[in-house]
PDB file of C-alpha atoms in Angstrom:
ATOM      1  CA  MET A 809      -5.940 -16.528 -11.529  1.00  0.00           C
ATOM      2  CA  TYR A 810      -5.500 -13.804 -14.143  1.00  0.00           C
ATOM      3  CA  ASN A 811      -2.842 -15.180 -16.529  1.00  0.00           C
ATOM      4  CA  LEU A 812      -0.873 -12.011 -15.642  1.00  0.00           C
ATOM      5  CA  LEU A 813       2.368 -13.596 -16.716  1.00  0.00           C
ATOM      6  CA  LYS A 814       1.239 -15.803 -19.430  1.00  0.00           C
ATOM      7  CA  GLY A 815       4.263 -16.431 -21.766  1.00  0.00           C
ATOM      8  CA  LYS A 816       6.749 -14.617 -19.666  1.00  0.00           C
ATOM      9  CA  LYS A 817      10.018 -16.182 -18.589  1.00  0.00           C
ATOM     10  CA  GLY A 818      12.226 -15.550 -15.605  1.00  0.00           C
ATOM     11  CA  ILE A 819      14.660 -16.125 -12.973  1.00  0.00           C
ATOM     12  CA  ILE A 820      14.050 -16.395  -9.226  1.00  0.00           C
ATOM     13  CA  PHE A 821      16.844 -16.147  -6.910  1.00  0.00           C
ATOM     14  CA  GLY A 822      16.634 -17.319  -3.194  1.00  0.00           C
ATOM     15  CA  ALA A 823      13.896 -19.722  -2.730  1.00  0.00           C
ATOM     16  CA  LEU A 824      14.960 -21.729   0.278  1.00  0.00           C
ATOM     17  CA  ASP A 825      11.896 -23.403   1.858  1.00  0.00           C
ATOM     18  CA  SER A 826       8.106 -22.861   1.797  1.00  0.00           C
ATOM     19  CA  ASN A 827       8.492 -19.910   4.275  1.00  0.00           C
ATOM     20  CA  SER A 828      10.537 -17.876   1.983  1.00  0.00           C
ATOM     21  CA  ILE A 829       9.059 -14.859  -0.082  1.00  0.00           C
ATOM     22  CA  ALA A 830      10.861 -16.208  -3.255  1.00  0.00           C
ATOM     23  CA  TRP A 831       9.146 -19.614  -2.818  1.00  0.00           C
ATOM     24  CA  LYS A 832       5.765 -17.904  -2.815  1.00  0.00           C
ATOM     25  CA  VAL A 833       6.591 -15.687  -5.852  1.00  0.00           C
ATOM     26  CA  ALA A 834       7.643 -18.894  -7.579  1.00  0.00           C
ATOM     27  CA  GLU A 835       4.382 -20.468  -6.813  1.00  0.00           C
ATOM     28  CA  ARG A 836       2.309 -17.384  -7.817  1.00  0.00           C
ATOM     29  CA  ALA A 837       4.343 -16.957 -11.064  1.00  0.00           C
ATOM     30  CA  HIS A 838       3.500 -20.506 -12.039  1.00  0.00           C
ATOM     31  CA  GLU A 839      -0.109 -19.927 -11.243  1.00  0.00           C
ATOM     32  CA  GLU A 840      -0.179 -16.814 -13.394  1.00  0.00           C
ATOM     33  CA  GLY A 841       1.426 -18.600 -16.394  1.00  0.00           C
ATOM     34  CA  ALA A 842       4.967 -17.920 -16.228  1.00  0.00           C
ATOM     35  CA  THR A 843       8.022 -20.176 -16.834  1.00  0.00           C
ATOM     36  CA  PHE A 844      11.178 -19.674 -14.979  1.00  0.00           C
ATOM     37  CA  VAL A 845      14.514 -20.922 -13.556  1.00  0.00           C
ATOM     38  CA  LEU A 846      15.207 -21.266  -9.812  1.00  0.00           C
ATOM     39  CA  THR A 847      18.540 -20.571  -8.381  1.00  0.00           C
ATOM     40  CA  ASN A 848      20.329 -20.482  -5.046  1.00  0.00           C
ATOM     41  CA  ALA A 849      23.799 -20.693  -3.895  1.00  0.00           C
ATOM     42  CA  PRO A 850      24.940 -24.399  -3.591  1.00  0.00           C
ATOM     43  CA  VAL A 851      25.285 -24.092   0.257  1.00  0.00           C
ATOM     44  CA  ALA A 852      21.631 -22.783   0.483  1.00  0.00           C
ATOM     45  CA  MET A 853      20.446 -25.700  -1.681  1.00  0.00           C
ATOM     46  CA  ARG A 854      21.713 -28.129   0.520  1.00  0.00           C
ATOM     47  CA  LEU A 855      19.873 -26.528   3.521  1.00  0.00           C
ATOM     48  CA  GLY A 856      16.653 -26.019   1.791  1.00  0.00           C
ATOM     49  CA  THR A 857      14.153 -27.804  -0.189  1.00  0.00           C
ATOM     50  CA  ILE A 858      14.284 -26.079  -3.484  1.00  0.00           C
ATOM     51  CA  SER A 859      13.848 -29.482  -5.541  1.00  0.00           C
ATOM     52  CA  GLU A 860      10.266 -29.858  -4.225  1.00  0.00           C
ATOM     53  CA  LEU A 861       9.399 -26.297  -5.518  1.00  0.00           C
ATOM     54  CA  ALA A 862      10.970 -27.220  -8.979  1.00  0.00           C
ATOM     55  CA  GLU A 863       8.877 -30.177  -9.223  1.00  0.00           C
ATOM     56  CA  LYS A 864       5.760 -28.294  -8.200  1.00  0.00           C
ATOM     57  CA  THR A 865       6.230 -25.540 -10.736  1.00  0.00           C
ATOM     58  CA  GLY A 866       7.764 -27.611 -13.553  1.00  0.00           C
ATOM     59  CA  SER A 867      10.960 -25.561 -13.228  1.00  0.00           C
ATOM     60  CA  GLN A 868      14.747 -26.380 -13.561  1.00  0.00           C
ATOM     61  CA  VAL A 869      17.299 -25.485 -10.850  1.00  0.00           C
ATOM     62  CA  ILE A 870      20.634 -23.993 -11.726  1.00  0.00           C
ATOM     63  CA  PRO A 871      23.013 -23.539  -8.697  1.00  0.00           C
ATOM     64  CA  ALA A 872      24.610 -20.200  -8.668  1.00  0.00           C
ATOM     65  CA  ASP A 873      26.787 -18.189  -6.305  1.00  0.00           C
ATOM     66  CA  ALA A 874      25.473 -14.558  -6.698  1.00  0.00           C
ATOM     67  CA  THR A 875      28.848 -13.184  -5.762  1.00  0.00           C
ATOM     68  CA  SER A 876      30.556 -15.022  -8.634  1.00  0.00           C
ATOM     69  CA  MET A 877      30.477 -13.420 -12.088  1.00  0.00           C
ATOM     70  CA  MET A 878      31.340 -16.702 -13.640  1.00  0.00           C
ATOM     71  CA  ASP A 879      28.472 -18.477 -11.982  1.00  0.00           C
ATOM     72  CA  LEU A 880      26.134 -15.665 -13.010  1.00  0.00           C
ATOM     73  CA  GLU A 881      27.208 -15.883 -16.562  1.00  0.00           C
ATOM     74  CA  ASN A 882      26.574 -19.658 -16.662  1.00  0.00           C
ATOM     75  CA  LEU A 883      23.161 -19.043 -14.939  1.00  0.00           C
ATOM     76  CA  ILE A 884      21.943 -16.590 -17.452  1.00  0.00           C
ATOM     77  CA  ASP A 885      23.289 -18.416 -20.541  1.00  0.00           C
ATOM     78  CA  LYS A 886      21.639 -21.782 -19.306  1.00  0.00           C
ATOM     79  CA  SER A 887      18.467 -19.927 -18.382  1.00  0.00           C
ATOM     80  CA  MET A 888      17.977 -18.394 -21.862  1.00  0.00           C
ATOM     81  CA  GLU A 889      18.734 -21.784 -23.383  1.00  0.00           C
ATOM     82  CA  ILE A 890      16.207 -23.579 -21.058  1.00  0.00           C
ATOM     83  CA  LEU A 891      13.559 -20.944 -21.334  1.00  0.00           C
ATOM     84  CA  GLY A 892      14.012 -20.379 -25.175  1.00  0.00           C
ATOM     85  CA  GLY A 893      14.771 -16.785 -25.209  1.00  0.00           C
ATOM     86  CA  LYS A 894      15.456 -13.595 -23.265  1.00  0.00           C
ATOM     87  CA  ILE A 895      14.111 -12.910 -19.699  1.00  0.00           C
ATOM     88  CA  ASP A 896      11.114 -11.088 -18.736  1.00  0.00           C
ATOM     89  CA  PHE A 897      11.552 -10.867 -14.950  1.00  0.00           C
ATOM     90  CA  VAL A 898      14.009 -11.417 -12.173  1.00  0.00           C
ATOM     91  CA  LEU A 899      13.618 -11.697  -8.528  1.00  0.00           C
ATOM     92  CA  HIS A 900      16.646 -10.913  -6.155  1.00  0.00           C
ATOM     93  CA  SER A 901      15.769 -12.424  -2.788  1.00  0.00           C
ATOM     94  CA  ILE A 902      19.039 -12.895  -1.346  1.00  0.00           C
ATOM     95  CA  GLY A 903      20.429 -11.644   2.094  1.00  0.00           C
ATOM     96  CA  MET A 904      22.431 -12.595   5.062  1.00  0.00           C
ATOM     97  CA  SER A 905      24.684 -11.140   7.657  1.00  0.00           C
ATOM     98  CA  VAL A 906      27.480 -13.196   9.203  1.00  0.00           C
ATOM     99  CA  ASN A 907      27.664 -10.426  12.084  1.00  0.00           C
ATOM    100  CA  VAL A 908      24.056 -11.177  12.987  1.00  0.00           C
ATOM    101  CA  ARG A 909      24.475 -15.064  12.999  1.00  0.00           C
ATOM    102  CA  ARG A 910      27.500 -14.634  15.152  1.00  0.00           C
ATOM    103  CA  GLY A 911      25.959 -12.074  17.591  1.00  0.00           C
ATOM    104  CA  ASN A 912      28.319  -9.305  16.884  1.00  0.00           C
ATOM    105  CA  HIS A 913      27.019  -6.064  17.901  1.00  0.00           C
ATOM    106  CA  TYR A 914      26.717  -3.348  15.265  1.00  0.00           C
ATOM    107  CA  THR A 915      29.312  -1.210  17.073  1.00  0.00           C
ATOM    108  CA  ASN A 916      31.775  -4.193  17.156  1.00  0.00           C
ATOM    109  CA  GLN A 917      31.558  -5.873  13.797  1.00  0.00           C
ATOM    110  CA  ASP A 918      34.018  -8.264  12.239  1.00  0.00           C
ATOM    111  CA  TYR A 919      34.696  -6.415   9.117  1.00  0.00           C
ATOM    112  CA  ASN A 920      35.444  -9.630   7.042  1.00  0.00           C
ATOM    113  CA  PHE A 921      32.027 -10.667   7.993  1.00  0.00           C
ATOM    114  CA  THR A 922      30.711  -7.384   6.985  1.00  0.00           C
ATOM    115  CA  LYS A 923      32.284  -7.567   3.624  1.00  0.00           C
ATOM    116  CA  THR A 924      31.101 -10.928   3.104  1.00  0.00           C
ATOM    117  CA  GLY A 925      27.444  -9.938   4.046  1.00  0.00           C
ATOM    118  CA  PHE A 926      27.597  -6.940   1.912  1.00  0.00           C
ATOM    119  CA  ASP A 927      28.755  -8.948  -1.084  1.00  0.00           C
ATOM    120  CA  VAL A 928      25.956 -11.548  -0.749  1.00  0.00           C
ATOM    121  CA  SER A 929      23.188  -9.131   0.330  1.00  0.00           C
ATOM    122  CA  ALA A 930      23.711  -6.198  -1.723  1.00  0.00           C
ATOM    123  CA  LEU A 931      26.755  -6.100  -4.232  1.00  0.00           C
ATOM    124  CA  SER A 932      25.284  -9.232  -5.671  1.00  0.00           C
ATOM    125  CA  PHE A 933      22.191  -7.206  -6.990  1.00  0.00           C
ATOM    126  CA  HIS A 934      24.691  -5.086  -8.985  1.00  0.00           C
ATOM    127  CA  ARG A 935      26.441  -8.231 -10.178  1.00  0.00           C
ATOM    128  CA  VAL A 936      23.190  -9.874 -11.461  1.00  0.00           C
ATOM    129  CA  MET A 937      22.154  -6.700 -13.151  1.00  0.00           C
ATOM    130  CA  SER A 938      25.617  -6.092 -14.732  1.00  0.00           C
ATOM    131  CA  MET A 939      25.642  -9.548 -16.275  1.00  0.00           C
ATOM    132  CA  LEU A 940      21.989  -9.220 -17.512  1.00  0.00           C
ATOM    133  CA  TYR A 941      22.782  -5.958 -19.063  1.00  0.00           C
ATOM    134  CA  LYS A 942      25.976  -6.919 -20.581  1.00  0.00           C
ATOM    135  CA  LYS A 943      24.583 -10.078 -22.313  1.00  0.00           C
ATOM    136  CA  GLU A 944      21.440  -8.047 -23.307  1.00  0.00           C
ATOM    137  CA  ALA A 945      19.431 -10.784 -21.630  1.00  0.00           C
ATOM    138  CA  MET A 946      16.266  -8.950 -20.802  1.00  0.00           C
ATOM    139  CA  ASN A 947      13.279  -8.328 -22.947  1.00  0.00           C
ATOM    140  CA  GLU A 948      12.073  -4.828 -23.443  1.00  0.00           C
ATOM    141  CA  TRP A 949       9.524  -3.836 -20.580  1.00  0.00           C
ATOM    142  CA  GLY A 950      11.192  -6.466 -18.491  1.00  0.00           C
ATOM    143  CA  SER A 951      10.932  -6.169 -14.652  1.00  0.00           C
ATOM    144  CA  ILE A 952      13.792  -6.720 -12.017  1.00  0.00           C
ATOM    145  CA  VAL A 953      12.767  -6.766  -8.252  1.00  0.00           C
ATOM    146  CA  ALA A 954      14.711  -6.948  -5.126  1.00  0.00           C
ATOM    147  CA  LEU A 955      13.500  -7.323  -1.737  1.00  0.00           C
ATOM    148  CA  SER A 956      14.354  -4.738   0.870  1.00  0.00           C
ATOM    149  CA  TYR A 957      13.338  -3.577   4.380  1.00  0.00           C
ATOM    150  CA  MET A 958      12.531  -0.161   5.924  1.00  0.00           C
ATOM    151  CA  ALA A 959      15.783  -0.455   8.184  1.00  0.00           C
ATOM    152  CA  ALA A 960      17.404   0.984   4.942  1.00  0.00           C
ATOM    153  CA  GLN A 961      15.742   4.240   5.960  1.00  0.00           C
ATOM    154  CA  ARG A 962      15.199   4.165   9.705  1.00  0.00           C
ATOM    155  CA  VAL A 963      17.120   2.659  12.759  1.00  0.00           C
ATOM    156  CA  PHE A 964      16.203  -0.885  13.829  1.00  0.00           C
ATOM    157  CA  PRO A 965      19.097  -1.362  16.271  1.00  0.00           C
ATOM    158  CA  ASP A 966      19.125  -5.161  16.068  1.00  0.00           C
ATOM    159  CA  TYR A 967      19.127  -5.439  12.291  1.00  0.00           C
ATOM    160  CA  ASN A 968      22.651  -4.615  12.423  1.00  0.00           C
ATOM    161  CA  ASP A 969      24.698  -4.326   9.176  1.00  0.00           C
ATOM    162  CA  MET A 970      21.828  -5.671   7.158  1.00  0.00           C
ATOM    163  CA  ALA A 971      20.299  -2.124   7.349  1.00  0.00           C
ATOM    164  CA  ASP A 972      23.469  -0.808   5.496  1.00  0.00           C
ATOM    165  CA  ASN A 973      23.183  -3.767   2.889  1.00  0.00           C
ATOM    166  CA  LYS A 974      19.619  -2.897   2.212  1.00  0.00           C
ATOM    167  CA  ALA A 975      20.416   0.949   1.859  1.00  0.00           C
ATOM    168  CA  TYR A 976      22.975   0.067  -0.876  1.00  0.00           C
ATOM    169  CA  LEU A 977      20.590  -2.503  -2.463  1.00  0.00           C
ATOM    170  CA  GLU A 978      18.057   0.340  -2.837  1.00  0.00           C
ATOM    171  CA  SER A 979      20.676   2.882  -4.244  1.00  0.00           C
ATOM    172  CA  VAL A 980      21.676   0.237  -6.957  1.00  0.00           C
ATOM    173  CA  ALA A 981      18.080  -0.254  -8.022  1.00  0.00           C
ATOM    174  CA  ARG A 982      17.858   3.376  -8.707  1.00  0.00           C
ATOM    175  CA  SER A 983      21.256   3.932 -10.296  1.00  0.00           C
ATOM    176  CA  PHE A 984      21.496   0.693 -12.431  1.00  0.00           C
ATOM    177  CA  GLY A 985      17.708   1.060 -12.989  1.00  0.00           C
ATOM    178  CA  TYR A 986      18.302   4.409 -14.848  1.00  0.00           C
ATOM    179  CA  PHE A 987      20.690   2.722 -17.407  1.00  0.00           C
ATOM    180  CA  PHE A 988      18.528  -0.350 -17.819  1.00  0.00           C
ATOM    181  CA  GLY A 989      15.363   1.765 -18.559  1.00  0.00           C
ATOM    182  CA  ARG A 990      17.147   4.137 -20.727  1.00  0.00           C
ATOM    183  CA  ASP A 991      18.979   1.614 -22.857  1.00  0.00           C
ATOM    184  CA  ASN A 992      16.682  -1.407 -22.751  1.00  0.00           C
ATOM    185  CA  LYS A 993      13.178  -0.188 -21.482  1.00  0.00           C
ATOM    186  CA  VAL A 994      13.777  -2.590 -18.374  1.00  0.00           C
ATOM    187  CA  ARG A 995      12.252  -1.619 -15.053  1.00  0.00           C
ATOM    188  CA  VAL A 996      14.043  -1.908 -11.480  1.00  0.00           C
ATOM    189  CA  ASN A 997      12.419  -1.680  -8.237  1.00  0.00           C
ATOM    190  CA  THR A 998      12.802  -2.683  -4.605  1.00  0.00           C
ATOM    191  CA  ILE A 999       9.935  -3.901  -2.384  1.00  0.00           C
ATOM    192  CA  SER A1000      10.354  -2.918   1.321  1.00  0.00           C
ATOM    193  CA  GLN A1001       8.327  -5.629   2.921  1.00  0.00           C
ATOM    194  CA  SER A1002       6.882  -5.974   6.465  1.00  0.00           C
ATOM    195  CA  PRO A1003       9.014  -8.017   8.846  1.00  0.00           C
ATOM    196  CA  THR A1004       8.189 -11.556   7.649  1.00  0.00           C
ATOM    197  CA  PRO A1005       8.829 -14.793   9.475  1.00  0.00           C
ATOM    198  CA  THR A1006      11.255 -16.257   6.935  1.00  0.00           C
ATOM    199  CA  THR A1007      14.409 -18.447   7.670  1.00  0.00           C
ATOM    200  CA  ALA A1008      16.695 -15.463   6.987  1.00  0.00           C
ATOM    201  CA  GLY A1009      14.637 -13.063   9.174  1.00  0.00           C
ATOM    202  CA  SER A1010      14.413 -15.291  12.095  1.00  0.00           C
ATOM    203  CA  GLY A1011      18.051 -14.944  12.622  1.00  0.00           C
ATOM    204  CA  VAL A1012      17.811 -11.216  13.633  1.00  0.00           C
ATOM    205  CA  LYS A1013      17.748 -10.663  17.546  1.00  0.00           C
ATOM    206  CA  GLY A1014      14.249  -9.693  18.617  1.00  0.00           C
ATOM    207  CA  PHE A1015      12.643 -10.231  15.444  1.00  0.00           C
ATOM    208  CA  ASP A1016       9.391 -11.646  16.924  1.00  0.00           C
ATOM    209  CA  GLY A1017       9.295  -8.028  18.688  1.00  0.00           C
ATOM    210  CA  PHE A1018       9.744  -6.517  15.336  1.00  0.00           C
ATOM    211  CA  ILE A1019       6.753  -8.380  13.979  1.00  0.00           C
ATOM    212  CA  ALA A1020       4.536  -7.723  16.893  1.00  0.00           C
ATOM    213  CA  TYR A1021       5.381  -4.061  17.030  1.00  0.00           C
ATOM    214  CA  ALA A1022       4.764  -3.554  13.205  1.00  0.00           C
ATOM    215  CA  GLU A1023       1.476  -5.280  13.655  1.00  0.00           C
ATOM    216  CA  LYS A1024       0.471  -2.743  16.235  1.00  0.00           C
ATOM    217  CA  MET A1025       1.667   0.026  14.301  1.00  0.00           C
ATOM    218  CA  SER A1026       0.309  -0.761  10.840  1.00  0.00           C
ATOM    219  CA  PRO A1027      -3.302   0.138  10.143  1.00  0.00           C
ATOM    220  CA  LEU A1028      -3.727  -2.738   7.822  1.00  0.00           C
ATOM    221  CA  GLY A1029      -1.540  -5.092   9.824  1.00  0.00           C
ATOM    222  CA  ASN A1030       1.705  -6.769   8.475  1.00  0.00           C
ATOM    223  CA  ALA A1031       1.890  -7.957   4.923  1.00  0.00           C
ATOM    224  CA  SER A1032       2.414 -11.689   4.590  1.00  0.00           C
ATOM    225  CA  ALA A1033       4.854 -13.486   2.327  1.00  0.00           C
ATOM    226  CA  LEU A1034       2.047 -14.552   0.132  1.00  0.00           C
ATOM    227  CA  GLU A1035       0.726 -11.001  -0.187  1.00  0.00           C
ATOM    228  CA  CYS A1036       4.264  -9.765  -0.941  1.00  0.00           C
ATOM    229  CA  ALA A1037       4.430 -12.378  -3.609  1.00  0.00           C
ATOM    230  CA  ASP A1038       1.177 -11.115  -5.058  1.00  0.00           C
ATOM    231  CA  TYR A1039       2.614  -7.514  -5.186  1.00  0.00           C
ATOM    232  CA  THR A1040       5.833  -8.900  -6.875  1.00  0.00           C
ATOM    233  CA  ILE A1041       3.621 -10.522  -9.550  1.00  0.00           C
ATOM    234  CA  SER A1042       1.941  -7.246 -10.118  1.00  0.00           C
ATOM    235  CA  LEU A1043       5.391  -5.560 -10.787  1.00  0.00           C
ATOM    236  CA  PHE A1044       6.385  -8.424 -13.168  1.00  0.00           C
ATOM    237  CA  SER A1045       3.265  -7.962 -15.189  1.00  0.00           C
ATOM    238  CA  ASP A1046       2.643  -5.439 -17.972  1.00  0.00           C
ATOM    239  CA  LEU A1047       0.167  -3.590 -15.591  1.00  0.00           C
ATOM    240  CA  THR A1048       3.139  -1.686 -14.128  1.00  0.00           C
ATOM    241  CA  LYS A1049       5.447  -0.970 -17.253  1.00  0.00           C
ATOM    242  CA  LYS A1050       6.129   2.596 -16.203  1.00  0.00           C
ATOM    243  CA  VAL A1051       6.830   2.019 -12.510  1.00  0.00           C
ATOM    244  CA  THR A1052      10.755   2.010 -12.058  1.00  0.00           C
ATOM    245  CA  LEU A1053      13.402   3.384  -9.588  1.00  0.00           C
ATOM    246  CA  GLN A1054      11.064   3.069  -6.808  1.00  0.00           C
ATOM    247  CA  ASN A1055      11.476   1.541  -3.282  1.00  0.00           C
ATOM    248  CA  LEU A1056       7.866   0.390  -2.927  1.00  0.00           C
ATOM    249  CA  TYR A1057       6.605  -0.051   0.708  1.00  0.00           C
ATOM    250  CA  HIS A1058       4.552  -3.165   1.177  1.00  0.00           C
ATOM    251  CA  ASP A1059       3.923  -2.948   4.856  1.00  0.00           C
ATOM    252  CA  GLY A1060       0.239  -2.195   5.682  1.00  0.00           C
ATOM    253  CA  GLY A1061       1.091   1.520   6.148  1.00  0.00           C
ATOM    254  CA  PHE A1062       3.733   1.027   8.837  1.00  0.00           C
ATOM    255  CA  SER A1063       6.198   3.205   6.891  1.00  0.00           C
ATOM    256  CA  ASN A1064       3.968   6.380   7.156  1.00  0.00           C
ATOM    257  CA  MET A1065       2.981   5.815  10.711  1.00  0.00           C
ATOM    258  CA  GLY A1066       4.400   8.048  13.760  1.00  0.00           C
ATOM    259  CA  VAL A1067       2.453   6.176  16.488  1.00  0.00           C
ATOM    260  CA  SER A1068      -0.840   4.176  16.506  1.00  0.00           C
ATOM    261  CA  THR A1069      -3.408   4.137  19.209  1.00  0.00           C
ATOM    262  CA  ALA A1070      -2.669   0.333  19.935  1.00  0.00           C
ATOM    263  CA  VAL A1071       0.894   1.318  20.782  1.00  0.00           C
ATOM    264  CA  MET A1072      -0.021   4.300  22.620  1.00  0.00           C
ATOM    265  CA  ASN A1073      -2.453   2.489  24.856  1.00  0.00           C
ATOM    266  CA  GLU A1074       0.059  -0.187  25.507  1.00  0.00           C
ATOM    267  CA  PHE A1075       2.549   2.418  26.748  1.00  0.00           C
ATOM    268  CA  MET A1076      -0.119   4.297  28.807  1.00  0.00           C
ATOM    269  CA  GLU A1077      -0.903   0.955  30.449  1.00  0.00           C
ATOM    270  CA  MET A1078       2.644   0.396  31.281  1.00  0.00           C
ATOM    271  CA  GLU A1079       2.991   3.791  32.873  1.00  0.00           C
ATOM    272  CA  ALA A1080      -0.218   3.476  34.815  1.00  0.00           C
ATOM    273  CA  GLU A1081       1.291   0.108  36.324  1.00  0.00           C
ATOM    274  CA  LYS A1082       4.395   1.909  37.148  1.00  0.00           C
ATOM    275  CA  LYS A1083       2.455   4.593  39.044  1.00  0.00           C
ATOM    276  CA  ASP A1084       0.430   2.047  40.988  1.00  0.00           C
ATOM    277  CA  GLU A1085       3.742   0.226  41.899  1.00  0.00           C
ATOM    278  CA  SER A1086       5.362   3.327  43.080  1.00  0.00           C
ATOM    279  CA  LYS A1087       2.163   4.124  45.284  1.00  0.00           C
ATOM    280  CA  GLY A1088       2.271   0.706  46.764  1.00  0.00           C
ATOM    281  CA  LYS A1089       5.900   1.269  47.946  1.00  0.00           C
TER     282      LYS A1089
END
């Protein structure tokens, strides 16, 4: 380990279980010398095992609904009290779509579900930063990171309304990041991660196909949750003090690919099989 976060203090949103990226980030932040508070919505905490992570990393858990300004104010006040000062880093790893969970097609959404998913997955990022900004809770050269996905820029039909949520999330990072940088020297970025087998991701229809396709397309292969955690740690560290307003692709090169030989070979084999079948008829 490199002590990249020695003496730094943070808040990590969204650690549910050992498969989640936020969980891996917490483990790596602890290894790199940071102290932090863990938080998640009360309902998510009942579903996950966050208490195990808290014990492992010597952290305290503060339940908070990221759609509630009252909860967020309490979270930030208590975090600064527990940590003994202002915050150096924040991870926003929150996302869910009720439409996806209920199997509603993108063209036939329940808009009440859409609003709920938008509030949880995207608007919560603005809320978190708004409360941090108003309370002047971030140290200079602090770092705020949110997790995104490339469906914010490209069409992934079964990703549904989460694609819209991620697009808004990235826009908020840029817009709020300007004011946070100008006024407080705080940087704000999003990481567009490879499809990763987390509890949240597994709810998307055809997610295993997403992973397999991205693996064939990416020259370096898919990035794991642990590798994403390592990248996040670098953004929390002082090594990236002038990186802000960016959506940073962490996907083994997938985002710049048109087609790969592995994918082309697979399609060519399929076409050859079709021709053979047609000859047999």
